[in-house]
Amino acid sequence: MATVRHNAPASSGQSLTGIQLPLSKRLWFLVLWIFANIIGFLIGNALGATNDGLVSHLMSGRILPHIIGDWIFGASFGVAQWLVLRRFFPNSRSSLRWWIPACMIGFMVGARLGARFAPMVGDDTFLVGIAFGALMGISLSTIQCIALWLSGTLKSARPLLWIPVSIVAWIIGESIAFHFGFVLFGVPIEALAIALVSGIALLWWIKSA
């Protein structure tokens, strides 16, 4: 597979918008991004899902198993996303190391906030899914942006649009998950929806560099 070329000198503070890719590589990025998210979500669900994940069966308790499961779930798709991002943003590899812990912390915060507050909207699973997705999107994207900002990766305001994009992506994804009742075949559909929305946004930033 060909290595993406970049004309600028390598720098740990390289902005994620600072890379030019031809159409074929942008489309390849989207394909890999979707595939990575689906695999990451399937692994995360198998290991760290709140009710049916491996952690929930191996550990007892009301809080710690959920937190550890959330960390594992976030790490699973965080690693998958990181592998794609570091390939297409080679000059940001050093700062992208913060992506994985940001996903772990963000997913844990979003999942716990969602479990606590989303049911307050009522018994309608559609509305609960929207509320849960909004809390998840806000938590994940905010912590991701903070991590990348502190590392110097985000040099312009445009990547801050990642927050509303993530909110929309996770609202769609969690609405699907709640609709299917979190059954296994719903996981790749949820991941596909989240990856498609977030991937298109990333493509726009790459294209607009």
CSV table of C-alpha atoms in Angstrom, one decimal:
chain,number,residue,atom,x,y,z
A,1,MET,CA,0.0,0.0,0.0
A,2,ALA,CA,1.5,3.4,-1.0
A,3,THR,CA,2.6,5.8,1.7
A,4,VAL,CA,0.9,9.2,1.8
A,5,ARG,CA,3.3,11.9,0.9
A,6,HIS,CA,3.5,15.3,2.6
A,7,ASN,CA,5.4,18.3,1.5
A,8,ALA,CA,5.7,20.0,4.9
A,9,PRO,CA,8.4,19.2,7.3
A,10,ALA,CA,7.6,16.7,10.0
A,11,SER,CA,6.2,18.2,13.2
A,12,SER,CA,4.4,16.9,16.2
A,13,GLY,CA,2.1,20.0,16.0
A,14,GLN,CA,1.1,19.4,12.4
A,15,SER,CA,-2.6,20.3,12.0
A,16,LEU,CA,-5.0,17.6,10.9
A,17,THR,CA,-6.1,19.9,8.1
A,18,GLY,CA,-2.6,20.2,6.8
A,19,ILE,CA,-2.5,17.3,4.3
A,20,GLN,CA,-3.5,17.1,0.7
A,21,LEU,CA,-4.9,13.8,-0.6
A,22,PRO,CA,-6.1,12.9,-4.1
A,23,LEU,CA,-9.7,11.7,-4.5
A,24,SER,CA,-8.7,8.0,-4.6
A,25,LYS,CA,-6.9,8.3,-1.3
A,26,ARG,CA,-9.7,10.2,0.3
A,27,LEU,CA,-12.1,7.5,-0.7
A,28,TRP,CA,-9.7,4.8,0.6
A,29,PHE,CA,-9.4,6.7,3.9
A,30,LEU,CA,-13.2,6.6,4.2
A,31,VAL,CA,-13.4,2.9,3.5
A,32,LEU,CA,-10.6,2.1,6.0
A,33,TRP,CA,-12.2,4.5,8.6
A,34,ILE,CA,-15.6,2.7,8.3
A,35,PHE,CA,-14.0,-0.8,8.4
A,36,ALA,CA,-11.8,0.1,11.4
A,37,ASN,CA,-14.8,1.5,13.4
A,38,ILE,CA,-16.9,-1.6,12.7
A,39,ILE,CA,-14.1,-3.9,13.9
A,40,GLY,CA,-13.4,-1.7,16.9
A,41,PHE,CA,-17.0,-1.6,17.9
A,42,LEU,CA,-17.4,-5.3,17.6
A,43,ILE,CA,-14.4,-6.0,19.7
A,44,GLY,CA,-15.4,-3.3,22.2
A,45,ASN,CA,-18.9,-4.7,22.5
A,46,ALA,CA,-17.7,-8.2,23.0
A,47,LEU,CA,-15.3,-7.2,25.7
A,48,GLY,CA,-16.7,-4.1,27.4
A,49,ALA,CA,-20.5,-3.9,26.8
A,50,THR,CA,-22.3,-2.9,30.0
A,51,ASN,CA,-24.6,-5.9,30.1
A,52,ASP,CA,-23.2,-8.7,27.9
A,53,GLY,CA,-19.5,-7.9,27.6
A,54,LEU,CA,-16.8,-10.2,28.9
A,55,VAL,CA,-15.9,-7.8,31.7
A,56,SER,CA,-19.4,-7.7,33.0
A,57,HIS,CA,-19.3,-11.5,33.4
A,58,LEU,CA,-15.9,-11.7,35.0
A,59,MET,CA,-16.3,-8.9,37.5
A,60,SER,CA,-19.0,-8.2,40.1
A,61,GLY,CA,-20.1,-4.8,41.4
A,62,ARG,CA,-22.2,-1.9,40.2
A,63,ILE,CA,-19.5,0.7,39.3
A,64,LEU,CA,-16.0,-0.7,38.6
A,65,PRO,CA,-17.0,-3.3,36.0
A,66,HIS,CA,-18.9,-0.6,34.1
A,67,ILE,CA,-15.9,1.8,34.2
A,68,ILE,CA,-13.4,-0.8,33.1
A,69,GLY,CA,-15.8,-2.1,30.4
A,70,ASP,CA,-16.1,1.5,29.1
A,71,TRP,CA,-12.4,1.9,29.0
A,72,ILE,CA,-11.9,-1.3,27.1
A,73,PHE,CA,-14.7,-0.3,24.7
A,74,GLY,CA,-13.2,3.1,24.1
A,75,ALA,CA,-9.8,1.7,23.7
A,76,SER,CA,-11.0,-0.9,21.1
A,77,PHE,CA,-12.4,1.6,18.6
A,78,GLY,CA,-9.8,4.2,19.7
A,79,VAL,CA,-7.0,2.0,18.6
A,80,ALA,CA,-8.8,1.1,15.4
A,81,GLN,CA,-9.3,4.8,14.6
A,82,TRP,CA,-5.7,5.7,15.6
A,83,LEU,CA,-4.3,3.1,13.1
A,84,VAL,CA,-6.1,4.8,10.3
A,85,LEU,CA,-5.4,8.4,11.4
A,86,ARG,CA,-1.7,7.8,11.9
A,87,ARG,CA,-1.4,6.5,8.3
A,88,PHE,CA,-3.2,9.4,6.7
A,89,PHE,CA,-1.7,12.1,9.0
A,90,PRO,CA,1.9,10.9,9.3
A,91,ASN,CA,3.2,14.2,10.6
A,92,SER,CA,0.8,14.1,13.5
A,93,ARG,CA,1.7,10.6,14.7
A,94,SER,CA,3.4,11.8,17.9
A,95,SER,CA,0.5,13.9,19.1
A,96,LEU,CA,-2.1,11.3,17.9
A,97,ARG,CA,-0.9,9.0,20.7
A,98,TRP,CA,-3.4,11.0,22.8
A,99,TRP,CA,-6.3,9.8,20.7
A,100,ILE,CA,-6.6,6.4,22.4
A,101,PRO,CA,-6.7,7.6,26.0
A,102,ALA,CA,-9.1,10.4,24.9
A,103,CYS,CA,-11.4,7.8,23.4
A,104,MET,CA,-11.2,5.7,26.6
A,105,ILE,CA,-12.0,8.6,28.9
A,106,GLY,CA,-14.5,10.2,26.6
A,107,PHE,CA,-16.4,6.9,26.1
A,108,MET,CA,-16.4,6.2,29.9
A,109,VAL,CA,-17.7,9.7,30.7
A,110,GLY,CA,-20.3,9.7,28.0
A,111,ALA,CA,-21.6,6.2,28.8
A,112,ARG,CA,-21.9,6.9,32.5
A,113,LEU,CA,-23.6,10.3,31.9
A,114,GLY,CA,-25.9,8.6,29.4
A,115,ALA,CA,-26.8,5.8,31.7
A,116,ARG,CA,-27.5,8.3,34.5
A,117,PHE,CA,-29.4,11.1,32.7
A,118,ALA,CA,-30.7,9.7,29.3
A,119,PRO,CA,-33.6,7.7,30.9
A,120,MET,CA,-34.9,11.0,32.4
A,121,VAL,CA,-36.4,12.0,29.0
A,122,GLY,CA,-39.0,9.3,29.4
A,123,ASP,CA,-39.8,5.8,28.3
A,124,ASP,CA,-39.6,6.4,24.6
A,125,THR,CA,-36.5,4.5,23.5
A,126,PHE,CA,-36.1,6.8,20.5
A,127,LEU,CA,-35.8,9.8,22.7
A,128,VAL,CA,-33.6,8.0,25.2
A,129,GLY,CA,-31.3,7.0,22.3
A,130,ILE,CA,-31.1,10.7,21.2
A,131,ALA,CA,-30.2,11.9,24.7
A,132,PHE,CA,-27.7,9.1,25.2
A,133,GLY,CA,-26.1,9.8,21.8
A,134,ALA,CA,-25.9,13.5,22.5
A,135,LEU,CA,-24.2,13.0,25.8
A,136,MET,CA,-21.8,10.5,24.3
A,137,GLY,CA,-21.0,12.7,21.4
A,138,ILE,CA,-20.4,15.7,23.6
A,139,SER,CA,-18.1,13.8,26.0
A,140,LEU,CA,-16.0,12.0,23.4
A,141,SER,CA,-15.5,14.9,21.0
A,142,THR,CA,-14.8,17.4,23.7
A,143,ILE,CA,-12.1,15.3,25.4
A,144,GLN,CA,-10.6,14.4,22.0
A,145,CYS,CA,-10.4,18.0,21.0
A,146,ILE,CA,-8.9,19.0,24.4
A,147,ALA,CA,-6.3,16.2,24.0
A,148,LEU,CA,-5.3,17.3,20.5
A,149,TRP,CA,-5.4,21.0,21.3
A,150,LEU,CA,-3.0,20.5,24.3
A,151,SER,CA,-0.7,18.4,22.1
A,152,GLY,CA,-0.6,21.3,19.5
A,153,THR,CA,-2.3,19.3,16.8
A,154,LEU,CA,-5.3,21.6,16.4
A,155,LYS,CA,-4.0,24.9,15.0
A,156,SER,CA,-7.3,26.3,13.7
A,157,ALA,CA,-10.9,26.6,14.8
A,158,ARG,CA,-12.3,24.4,12.0
A,159,PRO,CA,-11.5,21.1,13.7
A,160,LEU,CA,-13.6,22.2,16.7
A,161,LEU,CA,-16.5,21.4,14.4
A,162,TRP,CA,-15.6,17.9,15.3
A,163,ILE,CA,-17.8,18.4,18.4
A,164,PRO,CA,-21.2,19.0,16.6
A,165,VAL,CA,-20.2,16.4,14.0
A,166,SER,CA,-19.7,13.8,16.7
A,167,ILE,CA,-22.9,14.7,18.5
A,168,VAL,CA,-24.8,14.1,15.2
A,169,ALA,CA,-22.9,10.9,14.5
A,170,TRP,CA,-23.5,9.5,18.0
A,171,ILE,CA,-27.2,10.5,18.1
A,172,ILE,CA,-27.7,8.6,14.9
A,173,GLY,CA,-25.6,5.6,16.1
A,174,GLU,CA,-27.2,5.4,19.5
A,175,SER,CA,-30.7,5.8,18.1
A,176,ILE,CA,-30.0,2.7,15.9
A,177,ALA,CA,-28.6,0.8,18.9
A,178,PHE,CA,-31.6,1.6,21.1
A,179,HIS,CA,-33.9,0.7,18.2
A,180,PHE,CA,-32.4,-2.8,17.9
A,181,GLY,CA,-32.1,-3.2,21.6
A,182,PHE,CA,-28.3,-3.5,21.5
A,183,VAL,CA,-28.4,-6.9,19.9
A,184,LEU,CA,-25.2,-8.1,18.2
A,185,PHE,CA,-26.2,-7.4,14.6
A,186,GLY,CA,-27.1,-3.8,15.5
A,187,VAL,CA,-23.5,-3.1,16.6
A,188,PRO,CA,-21.9,-2.9,13.0
A,189,ILE,CA,-24.9,-0.8,11.8
A,190,GLU,CA,-24.4,1.6,14.7
A,191,ALA,CA,-20.6,1.7,14.0
A,192,LEU,CA,-21.3,2.2,10.2
A,193,ALA,CA,-23.5,5.2,10.9
A,194,ILE,CA,-21.1,6.8,13.3
A,195,ALA,CA,-18.1,6.2,11.0
A,196,LEU,CA,-19.9,7.4,7.9
A,197,VAL,CA,-20.8,10.8,9.4
A,198,SER,CA,-17.4,11.3,11.1
A,199,GLY,CA,-15.5,10.0,8.1
A,200,ILE,CA,-17.2,12.4,5.7
A,201,ALA,CA,-16.4,15.3,8.1
A,202,LEU,CA,-12.7,14.2,8.2
A,203,LEU,CA,-12.7,14.0,4.4
A,204,TRP,CA,-14.0,17.5,4.2
A,205,TRP,CA,-11.2,18.8,6.4
A,206,ILE,CA,-8.6,16.8,4.3
A,207,LYS,CA,-10.0,18.1,1.0
A,208,SER,CA,-10.2,21.6,2.3
A,209,ALA,CA,-6.6,21.7,3.4
